[in-house]
């Protein structure tokens, strides 16, 4: 299912690709033979990553909160290699802590990167793919697309929004040859998740998510949960009475307010990424 030949020569653009999940995804797809463009707000990090990866890889500056920047990124990729076959919407940021303590600027930043950034990517890439009758947009969302951990209220809101947006656009694109996929992992071992808890599931590695992206490109489907039981469990729980559902989620879903209380593990990340950066 995931043999290298299935991706050989495909043009793939990855947002937030200079670090974490995006970088690991770029690495895996490049090794599989894809021509990969890494876009990141930190253009130097994107170029450094591209130089270190195998195969045909380019690093470009990209601000997913700016439509002109995003359009220029896609244009540059197409000028270099031709039409983008796959766009991986990966860039994202997260503030963790009590909702009343979250700075307004942090909430606005999450909405602009996590939600509006995905919408921009879809609006810029999907019409070009539609015109060609083929293409695939893979979005890295989160288990928080269906769950709402305490301490991640705004982040969960952005991921719920991403999931809902993609469901609507998918219906509009039916029959056009353009596919949409959404990857919904639990907590992944990246800077974004520093100091947070994993709840009842194991901590994932960026390579786990990269593997899922590779697999869904080779064999497309709309929803992918990591671990696989999270999505179905969240869907099933919605049929339970509210009191029972609350007890279940309290036992399984991490309480990030409690996890980050009294720790400085997120201080540097939140100061840097929520005041003008995107990462995944």
PDB file of C-alpha atoms in Angstrom:
ATOM      1  CA  UNK A   1       0.000   0.000   0.000  1.00  0.00           C
ATOM      2  CA  UNK A   2       2.801   2.425   0.780  1.00  0.00           C
ATOM      3  CA  UNK A   3       5.491   1.380  -1.680  1.00  0.00           C
ATOM      4  CA  UNK A   4       7.729   4.171  -2.978  1.00  0.00           C
ATOM      5  CA  UNK A   5       6.722   3.719  -6.619  1.00  0.00           C
ATOM      6  CA  UNK A   6       3.188   4.928  -5.909  1.00  0.00           C
ATOM      7  CA  UNK A   7       4.481   8.431  -5.141  1.00  0.00           C
ATOM      8  CA  UNK A   8       7.355   8.672  -7.598  1.00  0.00           C
ATOM      9  CA  UNK A   9       7.272  11.987  -9.428  1.00  0.00           C
ATOM     10  CA  UNK A  10       4.223  13.386  -7.645  1.00  0.00           C
ATOM     11  CA  UNK A  11       4.434  17.055  -6.644  1.00  0.00           C
ATOM     12  CA  UNK A  12       3.657  17.564  -2.965  1.00  0.00           C
ATOM     13  CA  UNK A  13       3.533  20.861  -1.045  1.00  0.00           C
ATOM     14  CA  UNK A  14       3.724  20.747   2.765  1.00  0.00           C
ATOM     15  CA  UNK A  15       2.875  23.764   4.938  1.00  0.00           C
ATOM     16  CA  UNK A  16       4.593  24.193   8.292  1.00  0.00           C
ATOM     17  CA  UNK A  17       7.211  21.779   6.960  1.00  0.00           C
ATOM     18  CA  UNK A  18      10.313  23.157   8.667  1.00  0.00           C
ATOM     19  CA  UNK A  19       9.739  21.324  11.929  1.00  0.00           C
ATOM     20  CA  UNK A  20       7.862  18.497  13.646  1.00  0.00           C
ATOM     21  CA  UNK A  21       5.133  16.638  11.799  1.00  0.00           C
ATOM     22  CA  UNK A  22       5.567  18.670   8.619  1.00  0.00           C
ATOM     23  CA  UNK A  23       9.281  17.941   8.402  1.00  0.00           C
ATOM     24  CA  UNK A  24       8.799  14.231   9.090  1.00  0.00           C
ATOM     25  CA  UNK A  25       6.052  14.110   6.450  1.00  0.00           C
ATOM     26  CA  UNK A  26       8.295  15.826   3.908  1.00  0.00           C
ATOM     27  CA  UNK A  27      11.081  13.374   4.714  1.00  0.00           C
ATOM     28  CA  UNK A  28       8.880  10.319   4.261  1.00  0.00           C
ATOM     29  CA  UNK A  29       7.307  11.505   1.011  1.00  0.00           C
ATOM     30  CA  UNK A  30      10.683  12.541  -0.435  1.00  0.00           C
ATOM     31  CA  UNK A  31      12.082   9.108   0.345  1.00  0.00           C
ATOM     32  CA  UNK A  32       9.072   7.637  -1.453  1.00  0.00           C
ATOM     33  CA  UNK A  33      10.058   9.512  -4.607  1.00  0.00           C
ATOM     34  CA  UNK A  34       7.797  12.572  -4.451  1.00  0.00           C
ATOM     35  CA  UNK A  35       9.044  16.029  -5.364  1.00  0.00           C
ATOM     36  CA  UNK A  36       8.415  17.924  -2.140  1.00  0.00           C
ATOM     37  CA  UNK A  37       8.105  21.637  -1.450  1.00  0.00           C
ATOM     38  CA  UNK A  38       8.506  22.594   2.193  1.00  0.00           C
ATOM     39  CA  UNK A  39       6.759  25.841   3.104  1.00  0.00           C
ATOM     40  CA  UNK A  40       7.358  27.469   6.476  1.00  0.00           C
ATOM     41  CA  UNK A  41       7.134  30.928   8.027  1.00  0.00           C
ATOM     42  CA  UNK A  42      10.777  30.358   8.934  1.00  0.00           C
ATOM     43  CA  UNK A  43      12.121  30.352   5.391  1.00  0.00           C
ATOM     44  CA  UNK A  44      15.652  29.590   6.581  1.00  0.00           C
ATOM     45  CA  UNK A  45      14.424  26.485   8.409  1.00  0.00           C
ATOM     46  CA  UNK A  46      12.548  25.382   5.283  1.00  0.00           C
ATOM     47  CA  UNK A  47      15.642  25.776   3.128  1.00  0.00           C
ATOM     48  CA  UNK A  48      17.854  23.989   5.655  1.00  0.00           C
ATOM     49  CA  UNK A  49      15.407  21.105   5.913  1.00  0.00           C
ATOM     50  CA  UNK A  50      15.176  20.836   2.122  1.00  0.00           C
ATOM     51  CA  UNK A  51      18.963  20.695   1.800  1.00  0.00           C
ATOM     52  CA  UNK A  52      19.158  17.848   4.308  1.00  0.00           C
ATOM     53  CA  UNK A  53      16.416  15.661   2.836  1.00  0.00           C
ATOM     54  CA  UNK A  54      16.928  13.125   0.052  1.00  0.00           C
ATOM     55  CA  UNK A  55      15.568  13.521  -3.455  1.00  0.00           C
ATOM     56  CA  UNK A  56      14.088  16.574  -5.145  1.00  0.00           C
ATOM     57  CA  UNK A  57      13.091  18.909  -2.295  1.00  0.00           C
ATOM     58  CA  UNK A  58      12.724  22.699  -2.160  1.00  0.00           C
ATOM     59  CA  UNK A  59      12.361  24.987   0.861  1.00  0.00           C
ATOM     60  CA  UNK A  60      10.292  28.156   0.554  1.00  0.00           C
ATOM     61  CA  UNK A  61       9.047  30.898   2.846  1.00  0.00           C
ATOM     62  CA  UNK A  62       5.299  30.690   3.487  1.00  0.00           C
ATOM     63  CA  UNK A  63       2.929  32.589   5.739  1.00  0.00           C
ATOM     64  CA  UNK A  64      -0.356  30.655   5.766  1.00  0.00           C
ATOM     65  CA  UNK A  65      -2.106  33.666   7.306  1.00  0.00           C
ATOM     66  CA  UNK A  66      -1.427  35.738   4.182  1.00  0.00           C
ATOM     67  CA  UNK A  67      -3.271  34.909   0.962  1.00  0.00           C
ATOM     68  CA  UNK A  68      -0.659  36.512  -1.282  1.00  0.00           C
ATOM     69  CA  UNK A  69       2.114  34.532   0.407  1.00  0.00           C
ATOM     70  CA  UNK A  70       0.191  31.265   0.095  1.00  0.00           C
ATOM     71  CA  UNK A  71      -0.607  31.903  -3.580  1.00  0.00           C
ATOM     72  CA  UNK A  72       3.031  32.782  -4.279  1.00  0.00           C
ATOM     73  CA  UNK A  73       4.105  29.532  -2.595  1.00  0.00           C
ATOM     74  CA  UNK A  74       1.849  27.422  -4.830  1.00  0.00           C
ATOM     75  CA  UNK A  75       2.889  29.424  -7.906  1.00  0.00           C
ATOM     76  CA  UNK A  76       6.574  28.859  -7.107  1.00  0.00           C
ATOM     77  CA  UNK A  77       6.041  25.119  -6.716  1.00  0.00           C
ATOM     78  CA  UNK A  78       4.171  24.902 -10.014  1.00  0.00           C
ATOM     79  CA  UNK A  79       6.803  26.949 -11.830  1.00  0.00           C
ATOM     80  CA  UNK A  80       9.459  24.554 -10.565  1.00  0.00           C
ATOM     81  CA  UNK A  81       7.762  21.179 -11.096  1.00  0.00           C
ATOM     82  CA  UNK A  82       4.321  21.688 -12.613  1.00  0.00           C
ATOM     83  CA  UNK A  83       0.877  21.289 -10.986  1.00  0.00           C
ATOM     84  CA  UNK A  84       0.653  20.408  -7.301  1.00  0.00           C
ATOM     85  CA  UNK A  85      -0.711  16.873  -6.972  1.00  0.00           C
ATOM     86  CA  UNK A  86      -0.989  16.934  -3.177  1.00  0.00           C
ATOM     87  CA  UNK A  87      -1.235  19.819  -0.709  1.00  0.00           C
ATOM     88  CA  UNK A  88      -0.576  18.876   2.909  1.00  0.00           C
ATOM     89  CA  UNK A  89      -2.130  21.525   5.184  1.00  0.00           C
ATOM     90  CA  UNK A  90      -0.031  21.000   8.295  1.00  0.00           C
ATOM     91  CA  UNK A  91       0.800  24.382   9.832  1.00  0.00           C
ATOM     92  CA  UNK A  92      -0.735  24.832  13.271  1.00  0.00           C
ATOM     93  CA  UNK A  93      -0.291  26.403  16.702  1.00  0.00           C
ATOM     94  CA  UNK A  94      -1.803  25.733  20.125  1.00  0.00           C
ATOM     95  CA  UNK A  95      -2.238  27.634  23.385  1.00  0.00           C
ATOM     96  CA  UNK A  96      -2.853  25.425  26.422  1.00  0.00           C
ATOM     97  CA  UNK A  97      -4.299  26.564  29.751  1.00  0.00           C
ATOM     98  CA  UNK A  98      -7.513  27.842  31.285  1.00  0.00           C
ATOM     99  CA  UNK A  99      -9.837  29.577  28.816  1.00  0.00           C
ATOM    100  CA  UNK A 100     -10.038  32.726  30.937  1.00  0.00           C
ATOM    101  CA  UNK A 101      -6.247  33.028  30.988  1.00  0.00           C
ATOM    102  CA  UNK A 102      -5.783  32.766  27.230  1.00  0.00           C
ATOM    103  CA  UNK A 103      -4.622  36.076  25.717  1.00  0.00           C
ATOM    104  CA  UNK A 104      -6.867  37.413  22.963  1.00  0.00           C
ATOM    105  CA  UNK A 105      -3.859  37.522  20.656  1.00  0.00           C
ATOM    106  CA  UNK A 106      -3.288  33.787  21.172  1.00  0.00           C
ATOM    107  CA  UNK A 107      -6.901  32.982  20.327  1.00  0.00           C
ATOM    108  CA  UNK A 108      -6.733  35.129  17.194  1.00  0.00           C
ATOM    109  CA  UNK A 109      -3.466  33.520  16.132  1.00  0.00           C
ATOM    110  CA  UNK A 110      -4.903  30.005  16.430  1.00  0.00           C
ATOM    111  CA  UNK A 111      -7.942  30.941  14.371  1.00  0.00           C
ATOM    112  CA  UNK A 112      -5.819  32.539  11.666  1.00  0.00           C
ATOM    113  CA  UNK A 113      -3.246  29.746  11.361  1.00  0.00           C
ATOM    114  CA  UNK A 114      -5.252  26.620  12.179  1.00  0.00           C
ATOM    115  CA  UNK A 115      -8.605  27.440  10.590  1.00  0.00           C
ATOM    116  CA  UNK A 116      -8.169  30.306   8.155  1.00  0.00           C
ATOM    117  CA  UNK A 117      -4.824  28.872   7.005  1.00  0.00           C
ATOM    118  CA  UNK A 118      -6.532  25.635   6.002  1.00  0.00           C
ATOM    119  CA  UNK A 119      -9.377  27.516   4.299  1.00  0.00           C
ATOM    120  CA  UNK A 120      -6.847  29.579   2.346  1.00  0.00           C
ATOM    121  CA  UNK A 121      -5.001  26.481   1.252  1.00  0.00           C
ATOM    122  CA  UNK A 122      -8.160  24.761   0.072  1.00  0.00           C
ATOM    123  CA  UNK A 123      -9.451  27.846  -1.746  1.00  0.00           C
ATOM    124  CA  UNK A 124      -6.138  28.343  -3.533  1.00  0.00           C
ATOM    125  CA  UNK A 125      -5.354  24.719  -4.398  1.00  0.00           C
ATOM    126  CA  UNK A 126      -8.723  23.043  -4.976  1.00  0.00           C
ATOM    127  CA  UNK A 127      -9.881  25.169  -7.951  1.00  0.00           C
ATOM    128  CA  UNK A 128      -6.595  24.470  -9.778  1.00  0.00           C
ATOM    129  CA  UNK A 129      -6.999  20.754  -9.090  1.00  0.00           C
ATOM    130  CA  UNK A 130     -10.646  20.859 -10.152  1.00  0.00           C
ATOM    131  CA  UNK A 131      -9.684  22.422 -13.471  1.00  0.00           C
ATOM    132  CA  UNK A 132      -7.299  19.497 -14.093  1.00  0.00           C
ATOM    133  CA  UNK A 133      -9.761  16.892 -12.827  1.00  0.00           C
ATOM    134  CA  UNK A 134      -7.390  15.534 -10.181  1.00  0.00           C
ATOM    135  CA  UNK A 135      -5.645  16.412  -6.937  1.00  0.00           C
ATOM    136  CA  UNK A 136      -5.602  15.665  -3.232  1.00  0.00           C
ATOM    137  CA  UNK A 137      -5.607  17.932  -0.173  1.00  0.00           C
ATOM    138  CA  UNK A 138      -4.560  16.293   3.084  1.00  0.00           C
ATOM    139  CA  UNK A 139      -5.109  18.315   6.261  1.00  0.00           C
ATOM    140  CA  UNK A 140      -3.466  17.543   9.594  1.00  0.00           C
ATOM    141  CA  UNK A 141      -6.173  18.315  12.136  1.00  0.00           C
ATOM    142  CA  UNK A 142      -6.372  16.681  15.570  1.00  0.00           C
ATOM    143  CA  UNK A 143      -8.374  14.336  17.746  1.00  0.00           C
ATOM    144  CA  UNK A 144      -9.583  17.689  19.080  1.00  0.00           C
ATOM    145  CA  UNK A 145     -11.665  17.880  15.888  1.00  0.00           C
ATOM    146  CA  UNK A 146     -14.137  15.610  17.685  1.00  0.00           C
ATOM    147  CA  UNK A 147     -13.100  15.995  21.327  1.00  0.00           C
ATOM    148  CA  UNK A 148     -12.596  19.121  23.442  1.00  0.00           C
ATOM    149  CA  UNK A 149      -9.939  18.653  26.117  1.00  0.00           C
ATOM    150  CA  UNK A 150     -10.052  21.108  29.027  1.00  0.00           C
ATOM    151  CA  UNK A 151      -7.307  23.649  28.441  1.00  0.00           C
ATOM    152  CA  UNK A 152      -7.570  23.486  24.637  1.00  0.00           C
ATOM    153  CA  UNK A 153     -10.878  25.264  24.089  1.00  0.00           C
ATOM    154  CA  UNK A 154      -9.823  27.580  21.260  1.00  0.00           C
ATOM    155  CA  UNK A 155      -7.536  25.006  19.674  1.00  0.00           C
ATOM    156  CA  UNK A 156     -10.394  22.482  19.690  1.00  0.00           C
ATOM    157  CA  UNK A 157     -12.707  25.111  18.212  1.00  0.00           C
ATOM    158  CA  UNK A 158     -10.317  25.628  15.299  1.00  0.00           C
ATOM    159  CA  UNK A 159     -10.025  21.881  14.690  1.00  0.00           C
ATOM    160  CA  UNK A 160     -13.802  21.381  14.919  1.00  0.00           C
ATOM    161  CA  UNK A 161     -14.033  24.177  12.364  1.00  0.00           C
ATOM    162  CA  UNK A 162     -11.511  22.510  10.066  1.00  0.00           C
ATOM    163  CA  UNK A 163     -13.413  19.228  10.208  1.00  0.00           C
ATOM    164  CA  UNK A 164     -16.739  20.904   9.465  1.00  0.00           C
ATOM    165  CA  UNK A 165     -15.291  23.012   6.658  1.00  0.00           C
ATOM    166  CA  UNK A 166     -13.693  20.034   4.955  1.00  0.00           C
ATOM    167  CA  UNK A 167     -16.915  17.997   5.175  1.00  0.00           C
ATOM    168  CA  UNK A 168     -18.795  20.781   3.415  1.00  0.00           C
ATOM    169  CA  UNK A 169     -16.175  21.329   0.718  1.00  0.00           C
ATOM    170  CA  UNK A 170     -15.874  17.581   0.161  1.00  0.00           C
ATOM    171  CA  UNK A 171     -19.568  17.470  -0.691  1.00  0.00           C
ATOM    172  CA  UNK A 172     -19.107  20.290  -3.195  1.00  0.00           C
ATOM    173  CA  UNK A 173     -16.123  18.547  -4.809  1.00  0.00           C
ATOM    174  CA  UNK A 174     -17.844  15.194  -5.255  1.00  0.00           C
ATOM    175  CA  UNK A 175     -17.277  13.962  -8.805  1.00  0.00           C
ATOM    176  CA  UNK A 176     -14.549  16.518  -9.640  1.00  0.00           C
ATOM    177  CA  UNK A 177     -11.560  14.214  -9.130  1.00  0.00           C
ATOM    178  CA  UNK A 178     -10.349  16.300  -6.159  1.00  0.00           C
ATOM    179  CA  UNK A 179     -10.024  14.337  -2.924  1.00  0.00           C
ATOM    180  CA  UNK A 180      -9.920  15.645   0.634  1.00  0.00           C
ATOM    181  CA  UNK A 181      -8.522  13.816   3.655  1.00  0.00           C
ATOM    182  CA  UNK A 182      -8.304  14.837   7.311  1.00  0.00           C
ATOM    183  CA  UNK A 183      -5.787  13.239   9.689  1.00  0.00           C
ATOM    184  CA  UNK A 184      -6.818  13.443  13.360  1.00  0.00           C
ATOM    185  CA  UNK A 185      -3.993  12.371  15.683  1.00  0.00           C
ATOM    186  CA  UNK A 186      -3.940  12.404  19.458  1.00  0.00           C
ATOM    187  CA  UNK A 187      -1.052  14.130  21.242  1.00  0.00           C
ATOM    188  CA  UNK A 188       2.140  14.070  19.147  1.00  0.00           C
ATOM    189  CA  UNK A 189       5.651  14.495  20.520  1.00  0.00           C
ATOM    190  CA  UNK A 190       6.403  17.938  19.082  1.00  0.00           C
ATOM    191  CA  UNK A 191       7.074  21.379  20.529  1.00  0.00           C
ATOM    192  CA  UNK A 192       3.389  22.227  20.026  1.00  0.00           C
ATOM    193  CA  UNK A 193       2.464  19.617  22.664  1.00  0.00           C
ATOM    194  CA  UNK A 194       5.213  20.457  25.161  1.00  0.00           C
ATOM    195  CA  UNK A 195       4.061  19.980  28.748  1.00  0.00           C
ATOM    196  CA  UNK A 196       0.646  18.532  27.834  1.00  0.00           C
ATOM    197  CA  UNK A 197      -0.853  15.172  28.816  1.00  0.00           C
ATOM    198  CA  UNK A 198      -1.902  12.344  26.493  1.00  0.00           C
ATOM    199  CA  UNK A 199      -4.933  11.000  28.359  1.00  0.00           C
ATOM    200  CA  UNK A 200      -5.707   7.313  27.874  1.00  0.00           C
ATOM    201  CA  UNK A 201      -3.691   6.886  24.665  1.00  0.00           C
ATOM    202  CA  UNK A 202       0.042   6.713  24.007  1.00  0.00           C
ATOM    203  CA  UNK A 203       2.147   9.659  22.924  1.00  0.00           C
ATOM    204  CA  UNK A 204       2.504   9.581  19.137  1.00  0.00           C
ATOM    205  CA  UNK A 205       5.687  10.328  17.201  1.00  0.00           C
ATOM    206  CA  UNK A 206       5.760  12.656  14.164  1.00  0.00           C
ATOM    207  CA  UNK A 207       6.675   9.582  12.107  1.00  0.00           C
ATOM    208  CA  UNK A 208       3.312   8.013  13.024  1.00  0.00           C
ATOM    209  CA  UNK A 209       1.481  10.929  11.444  1.00  0.00           C
ATOM    210  CA  UNK A 210       3.812  11.015   8.431  1.00  0.00           C
ATOM    211  CA  UNK A 211       3.094   7.324   7.873  1.00  0.00           C
ATOM    212  CA  UNK A 212      -0.646   8.042   7.942  1.00  0.00           C
ATOM    213  CA  UNK A 213      -0.261  10.879   5.420  1.00  0.00           C
ATOM    214  CA  UNK A 214       1.702   8.617   3.072  1.00  0.00           C
ATOM    215  CA  UNK A 215      -0.887   5.862   3.384  1.00  0.00           C
ATOM    216  CA  UNK A 216      -3.868   8.144   2.740  1.00  0.00           C
ATOM    217  CA  UNK A 217      -2.234   9.604  -0.369  1.00  0.00           C
ATOM    218  CA  UNK A 218      -1.685   6.117  -1.770  1.00  0.00           C
ATOM    219  CA  UNK A 219      -5.148   4.908  -0.743  1.00  0.00           C
ATOM    220  CA  UNK A 220      -7.396   7.960  -0.211  1.00  0.00           C
ATOM    221  CA  UNK A 221     -10.163   8.149   2.372  1.00  0.00           C
ATOM    222  CA  UNK A 222     -11.681  11.126   4.127  1.00  0.00           C
ATOM    223  CA  UNK A 223     -11.145  10.472   7.848  1.00  0.00           C
ATOM    224  CA  UNK A 224      -8.090   8.998   9.550  1.00  0.00           C
ATOM    225  CA  UNK A 225      -7.846   8.856  13.356  1.00  0.00           C
ATOM    226  CA  UNK A 226      -4.637   8.090  15.263  1.00  0.00           C
ATOM    227  CA  UNK A 227      -4.855   5.813  17.144  1.00  0.00           C
ATOM    228  CA  UNK A 228      -7.614   4.344  15.005  1.00  0.00           C
ATOM    229  CA  UNK A 229     -10.101   3.888  17.839  1.00  0.00           C
ATOM    230  CA  UNK A 230     -10.288   7.563  18.840  1.00  0.00           C
ATOM    231  CA  UNK A 231     -12.618   8.750  16.083  1.00  0.00           C
ATOM    232  CA  UNK A 232     -15.098   5.874  16.301  1.00  0.00           C
ATOM    233  CA  UNK A 233     -15.112   6.133  20.107  1.00  0.00           C
ATOM    234  CA  UNK A 234     -15.928   9.849  19.962  1.00  0.00           C
ATOM    235  CA  UNK A 235     -18.714   9.200  17.449  1.00  0.00           C
ATOM    236  CA  UNK A 236     -20.145   6.325  19.482  1.00  0.00           C
ATOM    237  CA  UNK A 237     -20.043   8.300  22.728  1.00  0.00           C
ATOM    238  CA  UNK A 238     -22.363  10.922  21.251  1.00  0.00           C
ATOM    239  CA  UNK A 239     -25.292   8.497  21.491  1.00  0.00           C
ATOM    240  CA  UNK A 240     -24.813   8.130  25.262  1.00  0.00           C
ATOM    241  CA  UNK A 241     -26.657  10.231  27.832  1.00  0.00           C
ATOM    242  CA  UNK A 242     -24.762  13.406  28.660  1.00  0.00           C
ATOM    243  CA  UNK A 243     -23.913  12.309  32.219  1.00  0.00           C
ATOM    244  CA  UNK A 244     -22.423   9.022  31.022  1.00  0.00           C
ATOM    245  CA  UNK A 245     -20.614  10.773  28.183  1.00  0.00           C
ATOM    246  CA  UNK A 246     -19.076  13.251  30.616  1.00  0.00           C
ATOM    247  CA  UNK A 247     -17.804  10.444  32.851  1.00  0.00           C
ATOM    248  CA  UNK A 248     -16.317   8.603  29.866  1.00  0.00           C
ATOM    249  CA  UNK A 249     -14.551  11.637  28.476  1.00  0.00           C
ATOM    250  CA  UNK A 250     -13.279  12.616  31.920  1.00  0.00           C
ATOM    251  CA  UNK A 251     -11.600   9.223  32.155  1.00  0.00           C
ATOM    252  CA  UNK A 252     -10.138   9.206  28.645  1.00  0.00           C
ATOM    253  CA  UNK A 253      -9.489  12.802  27.551  1.00  0.00           C
ATOM    254  CA  UNK A 254      -6.487  14.687  28.990  1.00  0.00           C
ATOM    255  CA  UNK A 255      -7.063  17.698  31.240  1.00  0.00           C
ATOM    256  CA  UNK A 256      -4.541  20.183  29.886  1.00  0.00           C
ATOM    257  CA  UNK A 257      -5.393  22.845  32.468  1.00  0.00           C
ATOM    258  CA  UNK A 258      -4.115  20.492  35.138  1.00  0.00           C
ATOM    259  CA  UNK A 259      -1.213  19.275  32.988  1.00  0.00           C
ATOM    260  CA  UNK A 260       0.296  22.702  32.327  1.00  0.00           C
ATOM    261  CA  UNK A 261      -0.443  24.275  35.721  1.00  0.00           C
ATOM    262  CA  UNK A 262       2.732  25.340  37.483  1.00  0.00           C
ATOM    263  CA  UNK A 263       5.053  24.354  34.631  1.00  0.00           C
ATOM    264  CA  UNK A 264       7.180  26.510  32.354  1.00  0.00           C
ATOM    265  CA  UNK A 265       7.395  23.804  29.678  1.00  0.00           C
ATOM    266  CA  UNK A 266       5.244  25.807  27.261  1.00  0.00           C
ATOM    267  CA  UNK A 267       6.507  29.298  28.005  1.00  0.00           C
ATOM    268  CA  UNK A 268       9.078  29.577  25.219  1.00  0.00           C
ATOM    269  CA  UNK A 269       6.873  27.896  22.615  1.00  0.00           C
ATOM    270  CA  UNK A 270       3.794  30.018  23.338  1.00  0.00           C
ATOM    271  CA  UNK A 271       5.777  33.243  23.428  1.00  0.00           C
ATOM    272  CA  UNK A 272       7.389  32.479  20.084  1.00  0.00           C
ATOM    273  CA  UNK A 273       4.715  30.666  18.081  1.00  0.00           C
ATOM    274  CA  UNK A 274       1.637  32.552  19.211  1.00  0.00           C
ATOM    275  CA  UNK A 275       3.083  35.957  18.439  1.00  0.00           C
ATOM    276  CA  UNK A 276       4.003  35.349  14.814  1.00  0.00           C
ATOM    277  CA  UNK A 277       4.969  31.767  13.948  1.00  0.00           C
ATOM    278  CA  UNK A 278       3.481  28.634  12.534  1.00  0.00           C
ATOM    279  CA  UNK A 279       4.637  25.141  13.265  1.00  0.00           C
ATOM    280  CA  UNK A 280       3.375  21.826  13.642  1.00  0.00           C
TER     281      UNK A 280
END
